[in-house]
PDB file of C-alpha atoms in Angstrom:
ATOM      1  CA  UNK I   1       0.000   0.000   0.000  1.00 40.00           C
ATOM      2  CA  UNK I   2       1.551   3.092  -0.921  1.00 37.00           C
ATOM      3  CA  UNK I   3      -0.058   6.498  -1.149  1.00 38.00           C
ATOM      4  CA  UNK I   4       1.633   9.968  -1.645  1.00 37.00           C
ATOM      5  CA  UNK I   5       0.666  12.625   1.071  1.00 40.00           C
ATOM      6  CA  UNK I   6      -0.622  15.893  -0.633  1.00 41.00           C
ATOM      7  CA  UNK I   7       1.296  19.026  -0.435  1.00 40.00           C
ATOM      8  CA  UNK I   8      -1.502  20.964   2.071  1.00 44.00           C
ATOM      9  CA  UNK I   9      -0.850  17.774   4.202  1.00 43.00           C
ATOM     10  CA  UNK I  10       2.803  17.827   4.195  1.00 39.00           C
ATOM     11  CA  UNK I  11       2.625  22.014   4.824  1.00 41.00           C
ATOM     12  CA  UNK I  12       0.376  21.381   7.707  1.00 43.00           C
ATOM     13  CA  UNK I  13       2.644  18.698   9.302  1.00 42.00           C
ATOM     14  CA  UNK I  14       5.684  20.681   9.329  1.00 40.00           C
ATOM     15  CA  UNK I  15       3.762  23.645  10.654  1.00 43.00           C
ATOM     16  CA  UNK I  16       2.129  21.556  13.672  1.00 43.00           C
ATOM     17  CA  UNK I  17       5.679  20.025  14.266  1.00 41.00           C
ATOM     18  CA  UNK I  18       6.938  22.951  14.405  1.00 39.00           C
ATOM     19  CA  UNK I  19       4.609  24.488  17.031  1.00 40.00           C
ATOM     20  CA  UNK I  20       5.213  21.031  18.532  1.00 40.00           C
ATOM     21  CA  UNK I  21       8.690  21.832  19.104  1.00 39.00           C
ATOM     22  CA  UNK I  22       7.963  25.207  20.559  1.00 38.00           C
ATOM     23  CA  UNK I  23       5.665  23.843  22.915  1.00 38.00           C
ATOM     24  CA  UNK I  24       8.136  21.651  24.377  1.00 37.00           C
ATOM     25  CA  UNK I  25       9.568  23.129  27.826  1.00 36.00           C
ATOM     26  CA  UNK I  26       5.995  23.944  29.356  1.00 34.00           C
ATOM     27  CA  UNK I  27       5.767  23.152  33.078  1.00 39.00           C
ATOM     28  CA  UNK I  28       2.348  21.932  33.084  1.00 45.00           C
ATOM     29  CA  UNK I  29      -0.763  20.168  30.943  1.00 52.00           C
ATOM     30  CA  UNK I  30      -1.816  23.004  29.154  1.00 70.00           C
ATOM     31  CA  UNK I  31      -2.721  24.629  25.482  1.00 74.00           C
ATOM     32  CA  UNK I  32       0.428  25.617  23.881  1.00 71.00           C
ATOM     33  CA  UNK I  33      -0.974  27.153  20.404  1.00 72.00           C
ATOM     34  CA  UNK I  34      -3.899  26.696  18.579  1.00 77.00           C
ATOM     35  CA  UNK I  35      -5.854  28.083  15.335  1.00 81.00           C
ATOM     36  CA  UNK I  36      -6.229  27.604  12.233  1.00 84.00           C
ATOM     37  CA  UNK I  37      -2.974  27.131   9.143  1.00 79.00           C
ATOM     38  CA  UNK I  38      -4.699  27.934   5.553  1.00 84.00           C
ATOM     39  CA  UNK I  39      -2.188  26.380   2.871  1.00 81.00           C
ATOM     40  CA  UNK I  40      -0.746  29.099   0.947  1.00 87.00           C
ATOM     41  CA  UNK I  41      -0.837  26.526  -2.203  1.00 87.00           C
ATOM     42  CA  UNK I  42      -4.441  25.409  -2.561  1.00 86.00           C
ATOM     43  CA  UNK I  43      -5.880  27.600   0.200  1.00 86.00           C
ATOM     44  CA  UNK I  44      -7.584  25.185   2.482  1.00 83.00           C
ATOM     45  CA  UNK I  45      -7.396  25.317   5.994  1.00 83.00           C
ATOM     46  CA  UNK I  46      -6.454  22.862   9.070  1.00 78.00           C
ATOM     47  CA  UNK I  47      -7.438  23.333  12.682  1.00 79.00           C
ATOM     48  CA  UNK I  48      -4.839  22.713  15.129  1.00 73.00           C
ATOM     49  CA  UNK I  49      -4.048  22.362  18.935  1.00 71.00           C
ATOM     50  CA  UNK I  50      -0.775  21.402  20.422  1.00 68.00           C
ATOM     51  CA  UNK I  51      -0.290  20.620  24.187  1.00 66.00           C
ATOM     52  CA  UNK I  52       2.271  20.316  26.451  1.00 64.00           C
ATOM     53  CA  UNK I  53       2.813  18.419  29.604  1.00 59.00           C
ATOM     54  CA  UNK I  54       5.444  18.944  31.969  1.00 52.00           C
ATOM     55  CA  UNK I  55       7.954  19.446  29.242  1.00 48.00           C
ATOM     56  CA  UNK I  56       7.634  15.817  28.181  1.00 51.00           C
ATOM     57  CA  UNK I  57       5.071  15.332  26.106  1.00 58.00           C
ATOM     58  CA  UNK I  58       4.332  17.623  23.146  1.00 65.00           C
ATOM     59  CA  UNK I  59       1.058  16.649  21.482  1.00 67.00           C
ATOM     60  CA  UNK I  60      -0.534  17.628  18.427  1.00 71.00           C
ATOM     61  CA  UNK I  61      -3.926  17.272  16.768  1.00 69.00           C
ATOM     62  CA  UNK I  62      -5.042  18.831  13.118  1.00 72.00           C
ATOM     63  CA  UNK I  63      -8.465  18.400  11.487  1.00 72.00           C
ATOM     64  CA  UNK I  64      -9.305  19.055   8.276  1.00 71.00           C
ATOM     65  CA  UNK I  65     -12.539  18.539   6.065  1.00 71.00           C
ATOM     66  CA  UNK I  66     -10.572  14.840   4.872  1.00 74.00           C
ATOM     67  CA  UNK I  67     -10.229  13.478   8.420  1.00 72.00           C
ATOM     68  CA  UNK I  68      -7.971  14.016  11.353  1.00 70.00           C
ATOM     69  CA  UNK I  69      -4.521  13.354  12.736  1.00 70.00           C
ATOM     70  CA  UNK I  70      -3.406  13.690  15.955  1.00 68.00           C
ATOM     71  CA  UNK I  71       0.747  12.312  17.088  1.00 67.00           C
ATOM     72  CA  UNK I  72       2.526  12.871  20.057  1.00 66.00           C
ATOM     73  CA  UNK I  73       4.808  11.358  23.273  1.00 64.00           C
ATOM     74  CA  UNK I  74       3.275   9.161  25.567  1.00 62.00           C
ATOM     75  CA  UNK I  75       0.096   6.605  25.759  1.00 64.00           C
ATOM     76  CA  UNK I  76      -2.204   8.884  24.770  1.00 65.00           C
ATOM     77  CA  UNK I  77      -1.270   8.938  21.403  1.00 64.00           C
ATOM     78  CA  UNK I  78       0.337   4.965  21.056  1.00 75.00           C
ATOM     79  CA  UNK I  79      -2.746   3.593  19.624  1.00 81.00           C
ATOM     80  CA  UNK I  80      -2.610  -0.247  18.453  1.00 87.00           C
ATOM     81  CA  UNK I  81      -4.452  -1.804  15.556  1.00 87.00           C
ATOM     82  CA  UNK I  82      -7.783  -3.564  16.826  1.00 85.00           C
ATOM     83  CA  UNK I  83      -7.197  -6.970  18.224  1.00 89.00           C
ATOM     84  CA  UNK I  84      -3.593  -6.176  19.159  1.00 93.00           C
ATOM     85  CA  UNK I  85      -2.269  -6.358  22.605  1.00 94.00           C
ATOM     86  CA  UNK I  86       1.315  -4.901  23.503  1.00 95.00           C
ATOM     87  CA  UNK I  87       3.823  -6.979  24.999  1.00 96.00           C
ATOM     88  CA  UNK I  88       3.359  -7.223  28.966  1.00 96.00           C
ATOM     89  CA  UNK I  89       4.718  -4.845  30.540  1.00 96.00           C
ATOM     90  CA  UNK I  90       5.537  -2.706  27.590  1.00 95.00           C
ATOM     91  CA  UNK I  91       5.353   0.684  28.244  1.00 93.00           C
ATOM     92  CA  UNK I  92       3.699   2.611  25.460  1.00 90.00           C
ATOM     93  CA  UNK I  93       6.050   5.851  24.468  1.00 88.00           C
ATOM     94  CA  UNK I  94       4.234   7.844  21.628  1.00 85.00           C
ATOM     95  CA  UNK I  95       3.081   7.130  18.596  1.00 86.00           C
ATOM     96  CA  UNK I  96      -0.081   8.873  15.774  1.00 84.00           C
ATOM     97  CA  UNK I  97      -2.992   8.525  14.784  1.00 80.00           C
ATOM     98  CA  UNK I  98      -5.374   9.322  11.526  1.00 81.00           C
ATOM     99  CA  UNK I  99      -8.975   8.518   9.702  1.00 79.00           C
ATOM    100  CA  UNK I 100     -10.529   9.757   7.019  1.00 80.00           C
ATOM    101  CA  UNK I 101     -12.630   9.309   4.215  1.00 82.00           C
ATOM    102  CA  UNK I 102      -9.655   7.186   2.525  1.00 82.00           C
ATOM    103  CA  UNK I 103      -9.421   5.219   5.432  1.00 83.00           C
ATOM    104  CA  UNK I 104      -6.849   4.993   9.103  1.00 84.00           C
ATOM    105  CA  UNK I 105      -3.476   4.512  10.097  1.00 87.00           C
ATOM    106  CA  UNK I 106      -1.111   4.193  13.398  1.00 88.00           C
ATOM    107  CA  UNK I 107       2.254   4.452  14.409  1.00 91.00           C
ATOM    108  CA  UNK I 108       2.780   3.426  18.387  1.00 91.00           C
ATOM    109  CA  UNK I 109       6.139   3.023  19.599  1.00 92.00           C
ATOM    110  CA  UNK I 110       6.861   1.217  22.995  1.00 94.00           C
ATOM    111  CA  UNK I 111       9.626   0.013  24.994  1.00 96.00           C
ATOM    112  CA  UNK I 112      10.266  -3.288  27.171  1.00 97.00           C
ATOM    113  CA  UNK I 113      12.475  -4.861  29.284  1.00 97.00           C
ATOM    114  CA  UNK I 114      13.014  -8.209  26.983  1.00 97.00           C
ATOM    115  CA  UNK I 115      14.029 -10.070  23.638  1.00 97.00           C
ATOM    116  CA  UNK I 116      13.395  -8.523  20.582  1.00 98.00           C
ATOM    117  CA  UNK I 117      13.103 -12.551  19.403  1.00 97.00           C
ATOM    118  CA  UNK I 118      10.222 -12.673  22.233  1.00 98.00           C
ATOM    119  CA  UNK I 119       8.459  -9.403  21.279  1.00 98.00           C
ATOM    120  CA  UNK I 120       8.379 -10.196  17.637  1.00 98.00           C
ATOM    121  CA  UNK I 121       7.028 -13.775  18.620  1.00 98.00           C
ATOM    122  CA  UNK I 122       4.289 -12.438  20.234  1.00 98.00           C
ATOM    123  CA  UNK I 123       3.061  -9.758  17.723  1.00 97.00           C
ATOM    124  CA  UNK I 124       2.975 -12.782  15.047  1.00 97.00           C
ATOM    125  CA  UNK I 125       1.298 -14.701  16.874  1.00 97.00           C
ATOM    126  CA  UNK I 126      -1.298 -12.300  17.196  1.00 96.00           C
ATOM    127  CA  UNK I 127      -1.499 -11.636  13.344  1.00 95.00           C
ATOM    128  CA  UNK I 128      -1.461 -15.472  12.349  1.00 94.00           C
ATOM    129  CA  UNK I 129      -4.170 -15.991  14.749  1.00 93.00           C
ATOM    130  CA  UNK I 130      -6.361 -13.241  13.069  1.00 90.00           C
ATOM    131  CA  UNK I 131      -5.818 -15.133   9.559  1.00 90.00           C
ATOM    132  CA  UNK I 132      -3.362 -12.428   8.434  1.00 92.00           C
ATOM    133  CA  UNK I 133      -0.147 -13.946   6.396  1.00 92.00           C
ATOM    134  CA  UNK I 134       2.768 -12.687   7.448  1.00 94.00           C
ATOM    135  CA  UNK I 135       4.416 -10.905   4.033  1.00 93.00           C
ATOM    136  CA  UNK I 136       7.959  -9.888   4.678  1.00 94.00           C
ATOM    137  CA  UNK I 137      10.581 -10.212   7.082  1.00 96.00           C
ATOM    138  CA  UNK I 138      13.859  -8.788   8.121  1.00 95.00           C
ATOM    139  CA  UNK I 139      16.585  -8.939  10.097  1.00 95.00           C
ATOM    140  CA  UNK I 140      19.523  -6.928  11.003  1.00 94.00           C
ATOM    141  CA  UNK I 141      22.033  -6.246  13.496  1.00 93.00           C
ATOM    142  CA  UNK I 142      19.708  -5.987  16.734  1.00 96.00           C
ATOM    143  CA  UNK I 143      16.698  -5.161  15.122  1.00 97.00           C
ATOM    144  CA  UNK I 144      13.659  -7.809  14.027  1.00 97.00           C
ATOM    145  CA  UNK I 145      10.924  -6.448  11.558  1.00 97.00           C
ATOM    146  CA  UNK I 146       8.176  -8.118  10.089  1.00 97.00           C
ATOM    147  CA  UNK I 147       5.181  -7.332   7.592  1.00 96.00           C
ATOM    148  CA  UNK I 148       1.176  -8.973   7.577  1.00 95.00           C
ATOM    149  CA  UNK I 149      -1.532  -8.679   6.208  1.00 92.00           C
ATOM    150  CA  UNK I 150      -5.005 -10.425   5.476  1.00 84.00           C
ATOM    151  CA  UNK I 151      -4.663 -12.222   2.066  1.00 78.00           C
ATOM    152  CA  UNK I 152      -7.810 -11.207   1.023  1.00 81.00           C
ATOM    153  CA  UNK I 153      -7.443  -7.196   1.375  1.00 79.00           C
ATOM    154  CA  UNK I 154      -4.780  -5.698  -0.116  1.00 77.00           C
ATOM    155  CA  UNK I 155      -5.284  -2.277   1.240  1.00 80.00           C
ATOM    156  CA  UNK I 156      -4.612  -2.786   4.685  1.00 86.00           C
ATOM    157  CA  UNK I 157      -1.408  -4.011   6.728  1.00 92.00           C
ATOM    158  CA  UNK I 158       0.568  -4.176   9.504  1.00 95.00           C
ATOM    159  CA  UNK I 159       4.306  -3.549  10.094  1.00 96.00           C
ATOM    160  CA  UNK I 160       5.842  -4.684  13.728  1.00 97.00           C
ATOM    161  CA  UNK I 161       9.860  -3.375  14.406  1.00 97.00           C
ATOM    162  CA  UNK I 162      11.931  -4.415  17.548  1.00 97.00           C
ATOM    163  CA  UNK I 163      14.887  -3.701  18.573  1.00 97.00           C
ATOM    164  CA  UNK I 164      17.257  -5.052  20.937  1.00 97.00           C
ATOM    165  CA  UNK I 165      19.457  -2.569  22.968  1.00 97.00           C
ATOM    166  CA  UNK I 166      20.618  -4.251  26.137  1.00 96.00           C
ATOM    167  CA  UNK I 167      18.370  -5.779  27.907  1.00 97.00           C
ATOM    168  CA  UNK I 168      15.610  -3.491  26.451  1.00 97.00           C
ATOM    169  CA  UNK I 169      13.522  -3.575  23.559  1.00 98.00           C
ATOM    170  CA  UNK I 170      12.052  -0.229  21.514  1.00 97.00           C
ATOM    171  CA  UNK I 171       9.791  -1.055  19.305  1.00 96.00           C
ATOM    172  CA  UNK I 172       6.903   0.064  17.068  1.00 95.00           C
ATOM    173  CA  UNK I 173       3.817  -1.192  15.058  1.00 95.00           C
ATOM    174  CA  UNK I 174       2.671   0.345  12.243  1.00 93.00           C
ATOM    175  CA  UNK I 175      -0.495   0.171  10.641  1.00 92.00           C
ATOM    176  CA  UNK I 176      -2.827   1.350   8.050  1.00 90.00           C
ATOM    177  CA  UNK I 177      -6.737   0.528   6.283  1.00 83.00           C
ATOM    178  CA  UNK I 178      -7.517   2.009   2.925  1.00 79.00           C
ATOM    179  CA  UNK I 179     -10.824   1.807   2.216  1.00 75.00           C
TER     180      UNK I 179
END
């Protein structure tokens, strides 16, 4: 599945990462920036909000007629596909989010004390037991990757990464539906 992100989408992201970045530093949950970006291309415009907490944990969320999109550090954003369960005791570090008309897709990102061997285990086993067919596989150095999807829809897939670095794991799953 590959699509090509429009120019108004690529102008709003590096706007809203950029007021991500400047909202970095704040002492306490609150409202960084928000209003609206109008694409000085095709004229449309995007809402946007970006939060900060504590100096940790920048967040961002833009909405625009197509759908929404919202990334960012911590849980709150580390959303997994449906019928996906981290690895116990993961801790979930950040990740995005968006939907639309065309359809959704994820990014979480998580870390474990662990295996990368163990973590990749469990994500396929969790794929082959929903009938997807694992597509792809890789491995290199310390880090384990591996590609599904269902073998009847060719629009939607999933993408699981580990990597070993001591006796932790980072990790992500990636994932998206076109419909």
């Amino acid at each position: 599945m590959t699509t090509r992100p429009t120019s108004a989408f690529l102008n709003t992201f590096v706007a809203a990462a950029a007021l991500l970045v400047a909202g970095c530093g704040s002492k306490s949950e609150k409202e960084v920036a928000s209003g609206t970006y109008t694409d000085p291309e095709t004229g449309e415009t995007a809402e946007y909000k970006v939060t900060s907490d504590d100096g940790e944990a920048g967040n961002v969320t833009i909405k625009t007629a197509d759908g929404e999109v919202s990334f960012g550090g911590g849980a709150a954003h580390a959303k997994l596909p449906a019928g996906i369960a981290p690895y116990p005791g993961a801790r979930m570090t950040g990740g995005l989010s968006s939907s639309g008309k065309d359809g959704n897709a994820g990014m979480a990102s998580f870390e474990v004390k662990g295996k990368a061997a163990d973590v990749i285990a469990h994500f396929r086993k969790q794929v082959e037991a929903q009938g997807m067919k694992v597509t792809s596989e890789i491995t290199a150095d310390q880090t384990m990757m591996f590609a599904a999807q269902k073998a009847d829809d060719d629009k939607s897939g999933m993408q699981f990464t580990a990597t070993q670095e001591g006796d932790q794991v980072r990790g992500s799953v990636t994932y998206g539906h076109r419909r």
